[in-house]
Short mmCIF file of C-alpha atoms and ligand atoms in Angstrom, two decimals:
data_model
loop_
_atom_site.label_atom_id
_atom_site.label_comp_id
_atom_site.label_asym_id
_atom_site.label_seq_id
_atom_site.Cartn_x
_atom_site.Cartn_y
_atom_site.Cartn_z
CA MET A 1 -48.73 24.38 32.53
CA ASP A 2 -45.63 24.48 30.43
CA SER A 3 -45.41 23.85 26.59
CA PRO A 4 -43.60 20.39 25.67
CA VAL A 5 -40.40 20.43 24.18
CA GLN A 6 -41.16 20.90 20.05
CA ARG A 7 -38.93 19.23 17.50
CA SER A 8 -37.94 22.39 16.25
CA ASP A 9 -36.85 23.62 19.67
CA PRO A 10 -32.90 23.67 20.30
CA ILE A 11 -31.44 20.66 22.41
CA VAL A 12 -27.91 20.59 24.03
CA ILE A 13 -26.58 17.17 25.00
CA LEU A 14 -23.46 17.24 27.26
CA GLY A 15 -21.31 14.47 26.90
CA ALA A 16 -20.75 11.84 24.34
CA GLY A 17 -20.76 8.50 26.05
CA VAL A 18 -23.08 6.08 25.89
CA PHE A 19 -26.19 7.89 26.83
CA GLY A 20 -25.40 11.25 25.11
CA LEU A 21 -24.65 9.59 21.82
CA SER A 22 -27.64 7.36 21.75
CA THR A 23 -29.94 10.24 22.78
CA ALA A 24 -28.59 12.44 20.10
CA LEU A 25 -29.31 9.73 17.36
CA HIS A 26 -32.63 9.13 18.38
CA LEU A 27 -33.66 12.78 18.65
CA CYS A 28 -32.87 13.15 14.94
CA GLN A 29 -34.55 9.82 14.19
CA ARG A 30 -37.42 11.23 15.87
CA GLY A 31 -37.47 14.41 14.03
CA PHE A 32 -36.18 16.67 16.38
CA THR A 33 -34.10 19.32 14.14
CA ASP A 34 -31.97 21.19 16.37
CA VAL A 35 -29.91 18.77 18.38
CA THR A 36 -26.16 19.39 19.16
CA ILE A 37 -23.89 17.38 21.38
CA LEU A 38 -20.67 18.60 23.41
CA ASP A 39 -17.86 16.85 24.72
CA LYS A 40 -14.64 18.02 26.36
CA GLN A 41 -12.64 14.77 24.87
CA ASN A 42 -11.74 15.16 21.03
CA TYR A 43 -13.35 11.82 20.22
CA ASP A 44 -12.75 12.33 16.50
CA GLU A 45 -9.04 12.61 17.50
CA SER A 46 -8.68 9.46 19.94
CA LYS A 47 -11.74 7.72 18.19
CA TYR A 48 -12.80 6.55 21.66
CA SER A 49 -9.94 4.68 21.63
CA TYR A 50 -8.46 4.31 25.53
CA LEU A 51 -5.42 3.76 23.69
CA GLU A 52 -5.36 6.85 21.77
CA GLY A 53 -5.38 8.90 24.97
CA CYS A 54 -9.44 9.28 25.85
CA ASP A 55 -10.76 8.15 29.23
CA ALA A 56 -14.28 7.30 29.74
CA PRO A 57 -16.09 3.99 30.41
CA SER A 58 -17.54 3.95 26.85
CA ALA A 59 -14.09 4.57 25.48
CA ASP A 60 -13.13 1.28 26.03
CA MET A 61 -11.84 -1.78 23.92
CA ASN A 62 -14.72 -3.95 24.43
CA LYS A 63 -18.05 -4.66 26.88
CA ILE A 64 -20.20 -7.54 27.60
CA ILE A 65 -23.93 -7.77 25.99
CA ARG A 66 -25.92 -10.29 27.82
CA ALA A 67 -29.78 -10.87 27.93
CA ALA A 68 -29.85 -12.98 30.94
CA TYR A 69 -30.90 -10.44 33.41
CA GLY A 70 -31.90 -12.89 36.66
CA PRO A 71 -35.17 -11.28 37.85
CA GLU A 72 -34.71 -8.07 35.94
CA THR A 73 -37.01 -8.81 32.79
CA VAL A 74 -37.39 -4.88 32.12
CA TYR A 75 -33.44 -5.36 31.03
CA GLN A 76 -33.87 -8.46 29.65
CA ASP A 77 -36.55 -7.01 27.07
CA LEU A 78 -34.38 -3.90 26.97
CA SER A 79 -31.06 -6.14 25.90
CA PHE A 80 -33.16 -8.26 23.56
CA GLU A 81 -34.15 -5.03 21.73
CA ALA A 82 -30.77 -3.88 21.37
CA MET A 83 -29.38 -7.09 20.38
CA ASP A 84 -31.60 -6.51 16.86
CA LEU A 85 -30.13 -2.95 16.53
CA TRP A 86 -26.25 -4.45 16.91
CA ARG A 87 -27.07 -6.93 14.84
CA SER A 88 -28.18 -4.00 12.28
CA TYR A 89 -25.14 -2.18 12.93
CA ASN A 90 -23.11 -5.17 11.99
CA ASP A 91 -25.08 -5.26 8.42
CA TYR A 92 -24.47 -1.72 7.98
CA ILE A 93 -20.77 -2.23 8.58
CA SER A 94 -20.36 -5.08 6.39
CA ALA A 95 -22.59 -3.25 3.51
CA GLY A 96 -19.30 -0.88 3.54
CA ARG A 97 -20.79 2.36 2.35
CA ASP A 98 -20.32 5.32 4.26
CA LEU A 99 -18.23 4.29 7.21
CA PRO A 100 -16.24 6.45 9.66
CA PRO A 101 -12.48 6.44 9.52
CA GLY A 102 -11.38 3.90 11.96
CA LEU A 103 -13.60 1.17 10.36
CA SER A 104 -13.36 -0.88 7.51
CA GLN A 105 -16.05 -3.53 6.29
CA LYS A 106 -14.36 -6.53 7.62
CA ASP A 107 -15.38 -5.06 11.25
CA GLU A 108 -17.75 -6.97 12.92
CA ILE A 109 -18.72 -4.76 16.26
CA TRP A 110 -21.10 -7.06 18.09
CA VAL A 111 -19.68 -10.45 18.44
CA ASN A 112 -21.99 -13.46 19.58
CA ASN A 113 -19.60 -15.79 21.34
CA GLY A 114 -21.31 -16.34 24.46
CA ASN A 115 -20.99 -15.09 27.96
CA LEU A 116 -20.30 -17.64 30.65
CA GLN A 117 -21.50 -17.06 34.22
CA ILE A 118 -19.08 -18.94 36.29
CA CYS A 119 -20.40 -19.56 39.93
CA ALA A 120 -19.06 -20.09 43.29
CA GLN A 121 -21.07 -23.61 43.96
CA ILE A 122 -22.75 -26.26 42.25
CA ASP A 123 -26.25 -25.54 42.82
CA LEU A 124 -27.07 -22.47 40.60
CA PRO A 125 -27.60 -19.39 42.57
CA TYR A 126 -31.25 -17.39 42.36
CA PHE A 127 -29.75 -15.01 39.65
CA GLU A 128 -28.96 -17.56 37.49
CA ARG A 129 -32.19 -19.56 38.18
CA MET A 130 -34.26 -16.70 37.45
CA SER A 131 -32.43 -15.91 34.12
CA ILE A 132 -33.28 -19.63 32.97
CA GLU A 133 -37.01 -19.08 34.38
CA ASN A 134 -37.47 -15.87 32.57
CA MET A 135 -35.50 -16.73 29.24
CA ARG A 136 -38.10 -19.52 29.34
CA LYS A 137 -40.72 -17.26 29.57
CA ALA A 138 -39.76 -15.14 26.84
CA GLY A 139 -39.28 -18.55 24.63
CA LYS A 140 -35.58 -18.44 24.96
CA ARG A 141 -34.90 -21.32 26.68
CA ASP A 142 -32.58 -22.78 24.26
CA THR A 143 -30.18 -19.90 25.23
CA GLN A 144 -29.49 -20.75 28.65
CA VAL A 145 -26.89 -23.90 29.14
CA VAL A 146 -26.29 -25.40 32.45
CA VAL A 147 -22.77 -26.87 32.24
CA THR A 148 -22.97 -29.60 34.28
CA GLU A 149 -26.63 -30.78 32.13
CA LYS A 150 -25.85 -33.13 29.56
CA HIS A 151 -28.63 -32.13 27.45
CA ASP A 152 -27.72 -28.57 27.78
CA VAL A 153 -24.48 -29.14 26.68
CA ASN A 154 -25.27 -31.20 23.38
CA ARG A 155 -27.90 -28.45 22.41
CA ALA A 156 -24.72 -25.84 22.96
CA GLU A 157 -22.22 -27.94 20.90
CA LYS A 158 -25.17 -28.18 18.17
CA ALA A 159 -25.44 -24.38 17.96
CA GLY A 160 -21.91 -23.95 17.87
CA PHE A 161 -21.39 -22.92 21.18
CA GLY A 162 -19.55 -26.06 22.42
CA PHE A 163 -16.18 -24.07 22.37
CA ALA A 164 -17.71 -21.87 25.41
CA VAL A 165 -19.09 -24.70 27.82
CA ASP A 166 -15.65 -25.13 29.64
CA PRO A 167 -12.95 -22.87 28.38
CA PHE A 168 -10.71 -22.63 31.23
CA SER A 169 -10.54 -26.57 31.01
CA ARG A 170 -11.41 -26.91 34.55
CA TRP A 171 -13.27 -30.35 33.93
CA GLN A 172 -9.53 -31.43 32.38
CA LYS A 173 -7.53 -30.12 35.19
CA ASN A 174 -10.10 -31.92 37.71
CA LYS A 175 -11.25 -28.83 39.13
CA PRO A 176 -14.99 -28.46 39.96
CA TYR A 177 -16.71 -26.33 38.07
CA GLN A 178 -20.57 -24.69 37.74
CA ALA A 179 -21.42 -21.94 35.11
CA LEU A 180 -24.65 -20.87 33.32
CA LEU A 181 -23.85 -20.16 29.37
CA ASP A 182 -26.28 -17.49 27.90
CA THR A 183 -25.56 -18.41 24.36
CA SER A 184 -27.48 -15.39 23.43
CA GLY A 185 -24.64 -12.94 24.94
CA GLY A 186 -21.25 -12.00 23.92
CA PHE A 187 -19.26 -8.40 23.59
CA VAL A 188 -18.94 -5.69 21.26
CA TYR A 189 -16.17 -3.89 20.32
CA ALA A 190 -16.69 -0.53 22.58
CA ASP A 191 -14.68 1.93 20.82
CA LYS A 192 -15.70 0.99 17.50
CA ALA A 193 -19.35 0.70 18.65
CA CYS A 194 -19.43 4.55 19.76
CA ARG A 195 -17.28 5.55 16.54
CA LEU A 196 -20.04 4.31 14.31
CA VAL A 197 -23.05 5.80 16.28
CA LEU A 198 -20.91 9.07 16.23
CA HIS A 199 -21.20 8.69 12.72
CA LEU A 200 -24.87 7.99 12.45
CA ALA A 201 -25.37 10.95 14.93
CA ARG A 202 -23.84 13.31 12.35
CA ARG A 203 -25.38 11.61 9.14
CA ALA A 204 -28.66 12.27 10.99
CA GLY A 205 -28.02 15.84 11.39
CA VAL A 206 -26.81 16.19 14.95
CA LYS A 207 -23.99 19.06 15.33
CA VAL A 208 -21.15 17.86 17.27
CA VAL A 209 -18.57 19.88 19.21
CA LEU A 210 -15.67 17.92 20.66
CA GLY A 211 -12.52 18.84 22.33
CA PRO A 212 -11.49 21.16 25.50
CA GLU A 213 -13.16 24.23 24.27
CA ALA A 214 -16.21 22.37 24.69
CA GLU A 215 -15.86 21.84 28.41
CA PHE A 216 -19.06 22.91 30.53
CA SER A 217 -18.40 25.97 32.05
CA GLY A 218 -21.88 26.97 33.31
CA TYR A 219 -25.48 27.47 32.81
CA ARG A 220 -27.52 29.89 30.85
CA GLU A 221 -30.41 30.88 33.03
CA ASP A 222 -33.58 33.13 32.88
CA PRO A 223 -34.79 35.33 35.67
CA ARG A 224 -36.74 32.47 37.23
CA GLY A 225 -33.81 30.24 37.15
CA ASN A 226 -34.67 28.05 34.55
CA ILE A 227 -32.08 26.64 32.63
CA THR A 228 -32.12 28.34 28.92
CA GLY A 229 -28.84 26.75 27.42
CA LEU A 230 -24.91 26.66 28.55
CA GLU A 231 -21.64 27.72 28.23
CA THR A 232 -18.25 26.45 27.64
CA VAL A 233 -14.52 26.74 28.29
CA GLY A 234 -14.14 27.97 24.62
CA ALA A 235 -16.50 31.11 25.48
CA LYS A 236 -19.37 29.95 23.27
CA THR A 237 -22.88 30.14 24.50
CA TYR A 238 -25.39 27.43 23.30
CA PRO A 239 -28.74 28.25 23.81
CA ALA A 240 -31.45 25.31 24.27
CA ARG A 241 -34.88 24.95 25.30
CA LEU A 242 -33.38 21.69 26.71
CA VAL A 243 -29.85 20.76 28.25
CA VAL A 244 -29.47 17.20 28.78
CA VAL A 245 -26.57 16.17 30.97
CA ALA A 246 -24.90 12.87 30.09
CA CYS A 247 -21.22 13.23 31.75
CA GLY A 248 -21.08 9.78 33.50
CA GLY A 249 -19.01 9.95 36.68
CA TRP A 250 -18.85 13.89 36.40
CA THR A 251 -22.57 14.29 36.05
CA GLN A 252 -22.99 15.06 39.99
CA GLN A 253 -20.50 17.84 39.55
CA ILE A 254 -22.64 19.57 37.14
CA VAL A 255 -26.29 18.64 38.07
CA PRO A 256 -26.78 19.83 41.76
CA GLY A 257 -28.51 17.78 44.15
CA MET A 258 -27.70 14.01 42.72
CA ASP A 259 -25.29 12.94 45.43
CA HIS A 260 -28.09 10.96 47.18
CA LEU A 261 -28.85 9.37 44.06
CA CYS A 262 -25.41 8.66 42.11
CA GLU A 263 -21.67 8.27 42.93
CA THR A 264 -18.95 7.70 40.17
CA THR A 265 -16.80 4.36 41.51
CA GLY A 266 -14.05 2.85 39.87
CA GLY A 267 -13.45 -0.45 38.41
CA SER A 268 -10.33 -2.13 38.02
CA VAL A 269 -9.07 -3.38 34.74
CA ALA A 270 -5.98 -5.66 33.75
CA VAL A 271 -4.59 -6.22 30.37
CA VAL A 272 -2.07 -8.97 29.26
CA LYS A 273 -0.94 -8.47 25.82
CA ILE A 274 -0.86 -11.98 23.99
CA PRO A 275 1.36 -11.66 20.67
CA LYS A 276 -0.28 -12.93 17.60
CA THR A 277 2.60 -15.45 17.15
CA HIS A 278 1.97 -16.92 20.79
CA ALA A 279 -0.01 -20.15 20.98
CA LEU A 280 -2.68 -18.85 23.53
CA TYR A 281 -3.76 -16.28 21.13
CA GLU A 282 -5.76 -18.38 18.82
CA ARG A 283 -6.90 -20.41 22.10
CA PHE A 284 -8.34 -17.04 23.27
CA SER A 285 -9.88 -15.78 20.39
CA PRO A 286 -13.47 -14.76 20.20
CA HIS A 287 -14.23 -17.88 17.82
CA ASN A 288 -12.74 -19.94 20.74
CA PHE A 289 -13.35 -18.44 23.83
CA PRO A 290 -16.54 -16.68 25.34
CA THR A 291 -17.17 -13.38 27.34
CA TRP A 292 -17.12 -14.77 30.99
CA THR A 293 -17.95 -13.57 34.44
CA TYR A 294 -17.11 -15.10 37.81
CA LYS A 295 -18.99 -14.84 40.90
CA MET A 296 -20.62 -11.70 40.01
CA ARG A 297 -22.83 -10.88 43.18
CA ASP A 298 -20.18 -12.44 45.81
CA GLY A 299 -18.93 -9.04 46.90
CA ASP A 300 -15.12 -8.46 47.44
CA ASP A 301 -14.22 -12.05 46.72
CA GLY A 302 -15.63 -12.32 43.18
CA GLY A 303 -16.94 -9.55 40.55
CA LEU A 304 -14.46 -10.83 38.06
CA TYR A 305 -14.95 -11.00 34.34
CA GLY A 306 -13.21 -11.06 30.85
CA PHE A 307 -13.17 -11.37 27.35
CA PRO A 308 -11.37 -12.81 24.41
CA VAL A 309 -8.34 -11.37 23.00
CA ASP A 310 -9.00 -8.40 20.82
CA GLU A 311 -7.18 -7.84 17.14
CA ASN A 312 -4.21 -6.22 19.12
CA GLY A 313 -3.80 -9.47 21.30
CA TYR A 314 -5.34 -7.43 24.35
CA PHE A 315 -6.61 -10.13 26.93
CA LYS A 316 -8.76 -7.83 28.98
CA ILE A 317 -9.88 -8.65 33.06
CA GLY A 318 -12.34 -6.63 35.06
CA TYR A 319 -12.47 -6.57 38.84
CA ARG A 320 -15.47 -4.89 40.56
CA GLY A 321 -15.86 -6.99 43.79
CA THR A 322 -14.74 -3.74 45.20
CA LYS A 323 -15.51 -0.47 43.52
CA TYR A 324 -13.36 2.56 44.43
CA ILE A 325 -14.34 5.91 45.57
CA ASN A 326 -12.15 9.17 45.05
CA PRO A 327 -13.87 11.82 47.67
CA GLN A 328 -12.63 15.15 47.02
CA ASN A 329 -13.53 18.57 47.90
CA LEU A 330 -13.85 20.66 44.71
CA GLY A 331 -14.67 24.11 46.03
CA ASP A 332 -18.57 23.84 46.14
CA GLU A 333 -18.09 22.77 50.08
CA LYS A 334 -19.34 19.47 48.99
CA GLU A 335 -17.27 16.38 49.23
CA ARG A 336 -17.86 13.95 46.40
CA SER A 337 -16.19 11.12 44.68
CA VAL A 338 -14.90 12.35 41.21
CA PRO A 339 -13.25 10.03 38.31
CA VAL A 340 -9.30 10.00 38.63
CA THR A 341 -8.02 9.74 34.90
CA ARG A 342 -5.36 10.08 33.04
CA TRP A 343 -5.70 13.77 31.81
CA SER A 344 -6.94 14.96 35.60
CA LYS A 345 -3.89 12.86 37.23
CA PRO A 346 -1.14 11.51 34.60
CA ASP A 347 0.67 9.60 37.03
CA SER A 348 -2.52 7.19 37.79
CA ILE A 349 -3.02 6.58 34.47
CA THR A 350 -2.26 2.73 35.02
CA ARG A 351 -2.27 2.04 38.52
CA ILE A 352 -5.16 0.34 40.41
CA PRO A 353 -5.10 -0.70 43.99
CA SER A 354 -3.03 -3.30 44.79
CA HIS A 355 -5.76 -5.15 46.44
CA ALA A 356 -7.98 -5.48 42.93
CA LEU A 357 -4.72 -6.44 41.24
CA ASP A 358 -4.21 -9.00 43.42
CA ARG A 359 -7.98 -10.68 43.21
CA ILE A 360 -7.28 -10.13 39.20
CA ARG A 361 -3.96 -12.15 39.51
CA GLY A 362 -5.35 -14.66 41.82
CA PHE A 363 -8.04 -15.43 39.21
CA LEU A 364 -5.70 -15.34 36.29
CA GLU A 365 -3.21 -17.97 38.22
CA GLU A 366 -6.09 -20.31 39.05
CA PHE A 367 -8.13 -20.39 35.97
CA VAL A 368 -5.39 -19.48 33.44
CA PRO A 369 -1.85 -20.38 34.69
CA GLU A 370 -0.73 -21.10 30.96
CA LEU A 371 -0.20 -17.29 30.72
CA GLY A 372 2.48 -17.08 33.54
CA GLU A 373 3.58 -20.59 32.59
CA THR A 374 4.42 -19.13 29.15
CA GLY A 375 5.78 -16.08 30.41
CA LEU A 376 3.58 -13.51 30.18
CA ASP A 377 2.35 -10.72 32.44
CA ILE A 378 -0.05 -8.55 33.17
CA THR A 379 1.03 -5.46 30.30
CA PHE A 380 -1.27 -2.75 31.97
CA THR A 381 -3.87 -1.55 34.21
CA ARG A 382 -6.73 1.04 34.38
CA LEU A 383 -9.39 2.52 36.75
CA CYS A 384 -12.59 2.96 34.89
CA TRP A 385 -14.98 5.20 36.29
CA TYR A 386 -18.76 3.61 36.92
CA ASN A 387 -21.69 6.14 37.73
CA ASP A 388 -23.48 4.06 40.31
CA SER A 389 -27.24 4.64 41.32
CA PHE A 390 -28.05 3.37 44.75
CA ASP A 391 -30.53 0.69 43.00
CA ASN A 392 -28.22 0.13 40.04
CA HIS A 393 -31.31 1.47 37.66
CA PHE A 394 -30.65 4.19 35.20
CA VAL A 395 -31.57 7.94 36.08
CA ILE A 396 -33.10 9.39 32.88
CA ASP A 397 -35.54 12.53 34.14
CA HIS A 398 -36.34 16.12 34.43
CA VAL A 399 -34.32 17.77 37.03
CA PRO A 400 -36.69 18.39 40.05
CA HIS A 401 -37.38 22.50 40.43
CA LYS A 402 -34.73 23.16 37.38
CA LYS A 403 -36.80 23.79 34.05
CA GLY A 404 -35.04 23.15 31.20
CA LEU A 405 -32.59 20.65 32.71
CA MET A 406 -32.49 16.65 32.22
CA VAL A 407 -30.30 14.06 33.31
CA ALA A 408 -29.46 10.90 31.40
CA THR A 409 -27.04 8.81 33.50
CA GLY A 410 -26.69 6.04 36.17
CA GLY A 411 -25.37 3.39 33.88
CA SER A 412 -24.25 1.56 37.20
CA GLY A 413 -21.87 -1.22 35.15
CA HIS A 414 -24.40 -2.29 32.65
CA ALA A 415 -25.62 0.78 30.18
CA PHE A 416 -23.26 0.21 27.42
CA MET A 417 -25.20 -3.18 25.86
CA PHE A 418 -28.31 -0.41 25.25
CA LEU A 419 -26.08 2.15 23.37
CA PRO A 420 -28.26 1.19 20.31
CA ASN A 421 -31.62 1.89 22.10
CA ILE A 422 -31.19 3.69 25.27
CA GLY A 423 -31.59 7.06 23.60
CA LYS A 424 -35.19 6.37 22.38
CA TYR A 425 -36.22 6.14 26.04
CA VAL A 426 -34.86 9.75 26.68
CA VAL A 427 -36.68 11.25 23.69
CA ASP A 428 -39.86 9.50 25.22
CA LYS A 429 -38.96 11.35 28.46
CA ILE A 430 -38.58 14.29 26.74
CA GLU A 431 -41.47 13.90 24.50
CA GLY A 432 -43.74 13.64 28.07
CA LYS A 433 -44.07 9.63 27.92
CA SER A 434 -43.86 7.42 30.98
CA GLY A 435 -44.49 4.03 31.94
CA GLY A 436 -42.36 0.77 31.59
CA PRO A 437 -38.44 1.15 32.05
CA LEU A 438 -39.00 4.76 32.66
CA ASP A 439 -40.70 4.11 36.05
CA TYR A 440 -37.72 2.66 37.00
CA TRP A 441 -35.33 5.44 35.93
CA LYS A 442 -37.13 8.42 37.46
CA TRP A 443 -35.41 10.97 39.85
CA ARG A 444 -35.92 9.08 43.24
CA ASN A 445 -34.89 8.70 46.59
CA LEU A 446 -34.16 5.53 48.42
CA GLU A 447 -37.32 4.39 50.48
CA PRO A 448 -35.98 4.32 54.25
CA SER A 449 -36.97 0.86 54.49
CA LYS A 450 -34.86 -0.71 51.78
CA LYS A 451 -31.27 -1.27 51.53
CA PRO A 452 -29.28 0.11 48.63
CA VAL A 453 -27.30 -1.94 46.21
CA ASN A 454 -24.60 0.27 46.34
CA VAL A 455 -23.67 2.46 49.40
CA LEU A 456 -22.86 6.04 48.23
CA GLY A 457 -21.34 8.80 50.06
CA GLU A 458 -19.37 6.71 52.58
CA GLY A 459 -16.15 9.58 52.18
CA ARG A 460 -12.54 9.60 53.02
CA GLN A 461 -12.93 7.17 56.00
CA SER A 462 -13.86 4.84 53.49
CA GLU A 463 -11.91 1.55 53.06
CA ARG A 464 -12.99 2.01 49.57
CA ALA A 465 -11.26 5.04 49.11
CA LEU A 466 -8.18 5.41 46.94
CA GLN A 467 -6.80 7.85 49.78
CA ASN A 468 -6.79 4.63 51.72
CA GLN A 469 -5.52 2.21 49.24
CA ARG A 470 -1.84 1.17 48.40
CA LEU A 471 -1.60 1.29 44.43
CA TYR A 472 0.28 -1.94 42.96
CA GLN A 473 4.09 -2.00 42.36
CA ASP A 474 5.38 -2.99 39.18
CA ASP A 475 6.98 -6.29 40.54
CA GLU A 476 3.00 -7.18 41.10
CA LEU A 477 2.14 -7.47 37.81
CA VAL A 478 4.28 -10.69 37.18
CA LEU A 479 2.15 -13.93 36.97
CA GLY A 480 2.81 -17.05 38.42
CA GLY A 481 3.15 -16.75 41.97
CA THR A 482 0.86 -17.46 44.50
CA SER A 483 -1.83 -14.92 45.77
CA GLY A 484 -5.14 -13.62 46.17
CA LEU A 485 -7.93 -16.02 44.99
CA GLY A 486 -4.98 -19.01 44.06
CA LYS A 487 -4.90 -19.67 47.51
CA ARG A 488 -8.58 -19.11 48.24
CA ALA A 489 -10.39 -20.58 45.63
CA ARG A 490 -13.40 -22.95 46.31
CA LEU A 491 -14.23 -23.66 42.84
C1 FAD B 501 -15.12 -0.95 34.01
C2 FAD B 501 -16.52 -0.78 33.63
C3 FAD B 501 -17.00 -1.95 33.04
C4 FAD B 501 -18.13 -1.52 32.66
N1 FAD B 501 -18.30 -3.05 31.43
C5 FAD B 501 -19.57 -2.96 31.24
C6 FAD B 501 -19.97 -3.90 30.25
O1 FAD B 501 -19.45 -5.01 29.99
N2 FAD B 501 -21.30 -3.85 29.49
C7 FAD B 501 -21.86 -2.66 29.92
O2 FAD B 501 -22.92 -2.84 29.18
N3 FAD B 501 -21.83 -1.67 30.71
C8 FAD B 501 -20.57 -1.66 31.20
N4 FAD B 501 -20.19 -0.71 32.07
C9 FAD B 501 -21.05 0.75 31.92
C10 FAD B 501 -20.56 1.29 30.80
O3 FAD B 501 -19.50 1.50 30.20
C11 FAD B 501 -21.28 2.67 31.10
O4 FAD B 501 -22.78 2.81 31.80
C12 FAD B 501 -21.62 3.88 30.13
O5 FAD B 501 -20.39 3.77 29.18
C13 FAD B 501 -21.86 5.08 30.49
O6 FAD B 501 -22.02 6.09 29.56
P1 FAD B 501 -22.01 7.70 29.66
O7 FAD B 501 -22.70 8.10 28.57
O8 FAD B 501 -23.21 7.62 31.23
O9 FAD B 501 -20.93 8.04 30.26
P2 FAD B 501 -19.07 8.01 30.06
O10 FAD B 501 -19.10 7.32 29.09
O11 FAD B 501 -18.73 8.64 31.35
O12 FAD B 501 -18.94 9.68 29.03
C14 FAD B 501 -19.44 11.02 29.49
C15 FAD B 501 -18.74 11.76 28.53
O13 FAD B 501 -19.05 13.08 29.39
C16 FAD B 501 -17.89 14.07 29.03
N5 FAD B 501 -17.80 15.00 30.17
C17 FAD B 501 -17.62 14.80 31.26
N6 FAD B 501 -17.73 16.14 31.88
C18 FAD B 501 -17.80 17.04 30.99
C19 FAD B 501 -17.74 18.55 31.16
N7 FAD B 501 -17.71 19.01 32.18
N8 FAD B 501 -18.16 19.03 29.80
C20 FAD B 501 -18.01 18.35 28.55
N9 FAD B 501 -18.14 17.12 28.56
C21 FAD B 501 -17.93 16.25 29.86
C22 FAD B 501 -16.77 13.00 29.25
O14 FAD B 501 -15.83 13.50 28.27
C23 FAD B 501 -17.38 11.40 28.42
O15 FAD B 501 -17.12 11.57 27.34
C24 FAD B 501 -18.91 -0.90 32.60
C25 FAD B 501 -18.52 0.49 33.13
C26 FAD B 501 -17.14 0.37 33.78
C27 FAD B 501 -16.80 1.58 34.52
#
């Protein structure tokens, strides 16, 4: 039997996104003394800001935080645990001591402005009904507001969430409307959150190596094939008792044998810049406007979500009703989807499939026609790469038959909210613990009798392959026409 990893053993984490950062911080907090994190992107320069030139899902403007998780109470509990820590991050910042560059005492990274889940029908769908039920069981029924229930709405108003009940003025416009508001939810400023956790990790003793020189170039192995470290493009060797690969959508390229478990898929994002002087800026500010989702489990026709404006006036909308793939042959004879990023293909930096843009524009024209009516158009777009597991659960485990190698990945579109606490579970795994959420996050195979939540490996013939999608033309960024959902909306 191999001895467990000791707290003095060197541990190298590859990837400084949500999983890597959180793991690094929790390792040091647990008493590990030789922890190094590497990333090929220089986040000290870009500060995790997509607008400053980096590109990873963790490097973003904002991300939804929610505890309403339908039947999935594992994540509901995890989310409440994370929210306590998000609050402690806000407290840390407001104390104003020892802040990283790019953060000031006035910054609030976690904003509890509510998460509104807009539904396609008046009868609440299963997921929303289960959220109410499971929040009730957790003693949090008060946080769930059915917008058509007077009693619930009164309660939301008393709690200061009146603004979040009908933020698109559907009733005023005589449009049918149903939604469940989760007043425990909201969003975090993602770039600032990563910046803070990187800083806390450094303070806790993590060695940080960022930039192109830190790009992975190969493993170090002993004669039995066990991993004993890794090498980087900068010709440096990092010996390690354990290597944890946390490279998001790039993980499958680095960890062999994972393609049955995870695939990277592109989510589409569009941003409308609303100048601070514009009347809509105040209306869509976080104190007047919630985070929202629209028909999240309704396939291609739904899967929209969005945020209030940020301090630069960026009003962000995402579409994940169809997630795209980019199957490529990268030389190891295996075709797999790989992220298209601004650095791997500069021309693609802002282009999303026309189909996705049509869905986003359609939503905006139906729900926020005021944008087009006041001369605002979509300012830029982005493809942002998920690493989806077949069942939407994360993957935190040792790699079978590769001693010394672990993965922490499979965010499947919902890992950002766990930045403060996911690392705790990675460290539990490293320390040989099991049970609880770790049982969901094992290295696993799809049981033949089960249907995957996400179908993986469709390849180039798939309609979702970017090779088969038309990317939009600039004139499609104009709002105010008739397109997509605008014509089709049932609600
Ligand atoms: C469009 C979109 C919307 C989302 N919305 C939400 C949301 O609202 N709420 C939520 O909770 N979650 C959300 N998520 C999910 C969440 O953002 C991700 O699960 C999480 O950020 C993934 O973190 P990660 O550490 O796995 O990967 P990443 O953020 O991809 O980080 C991986 C890192 O590895 C580095 N790397 C890659 N290859 C190498 C290499 N060869 N050498 C060195 N370094 C390397 C990269 O530079 C990168 O920094 C969303 C995701 C997407 C795509």
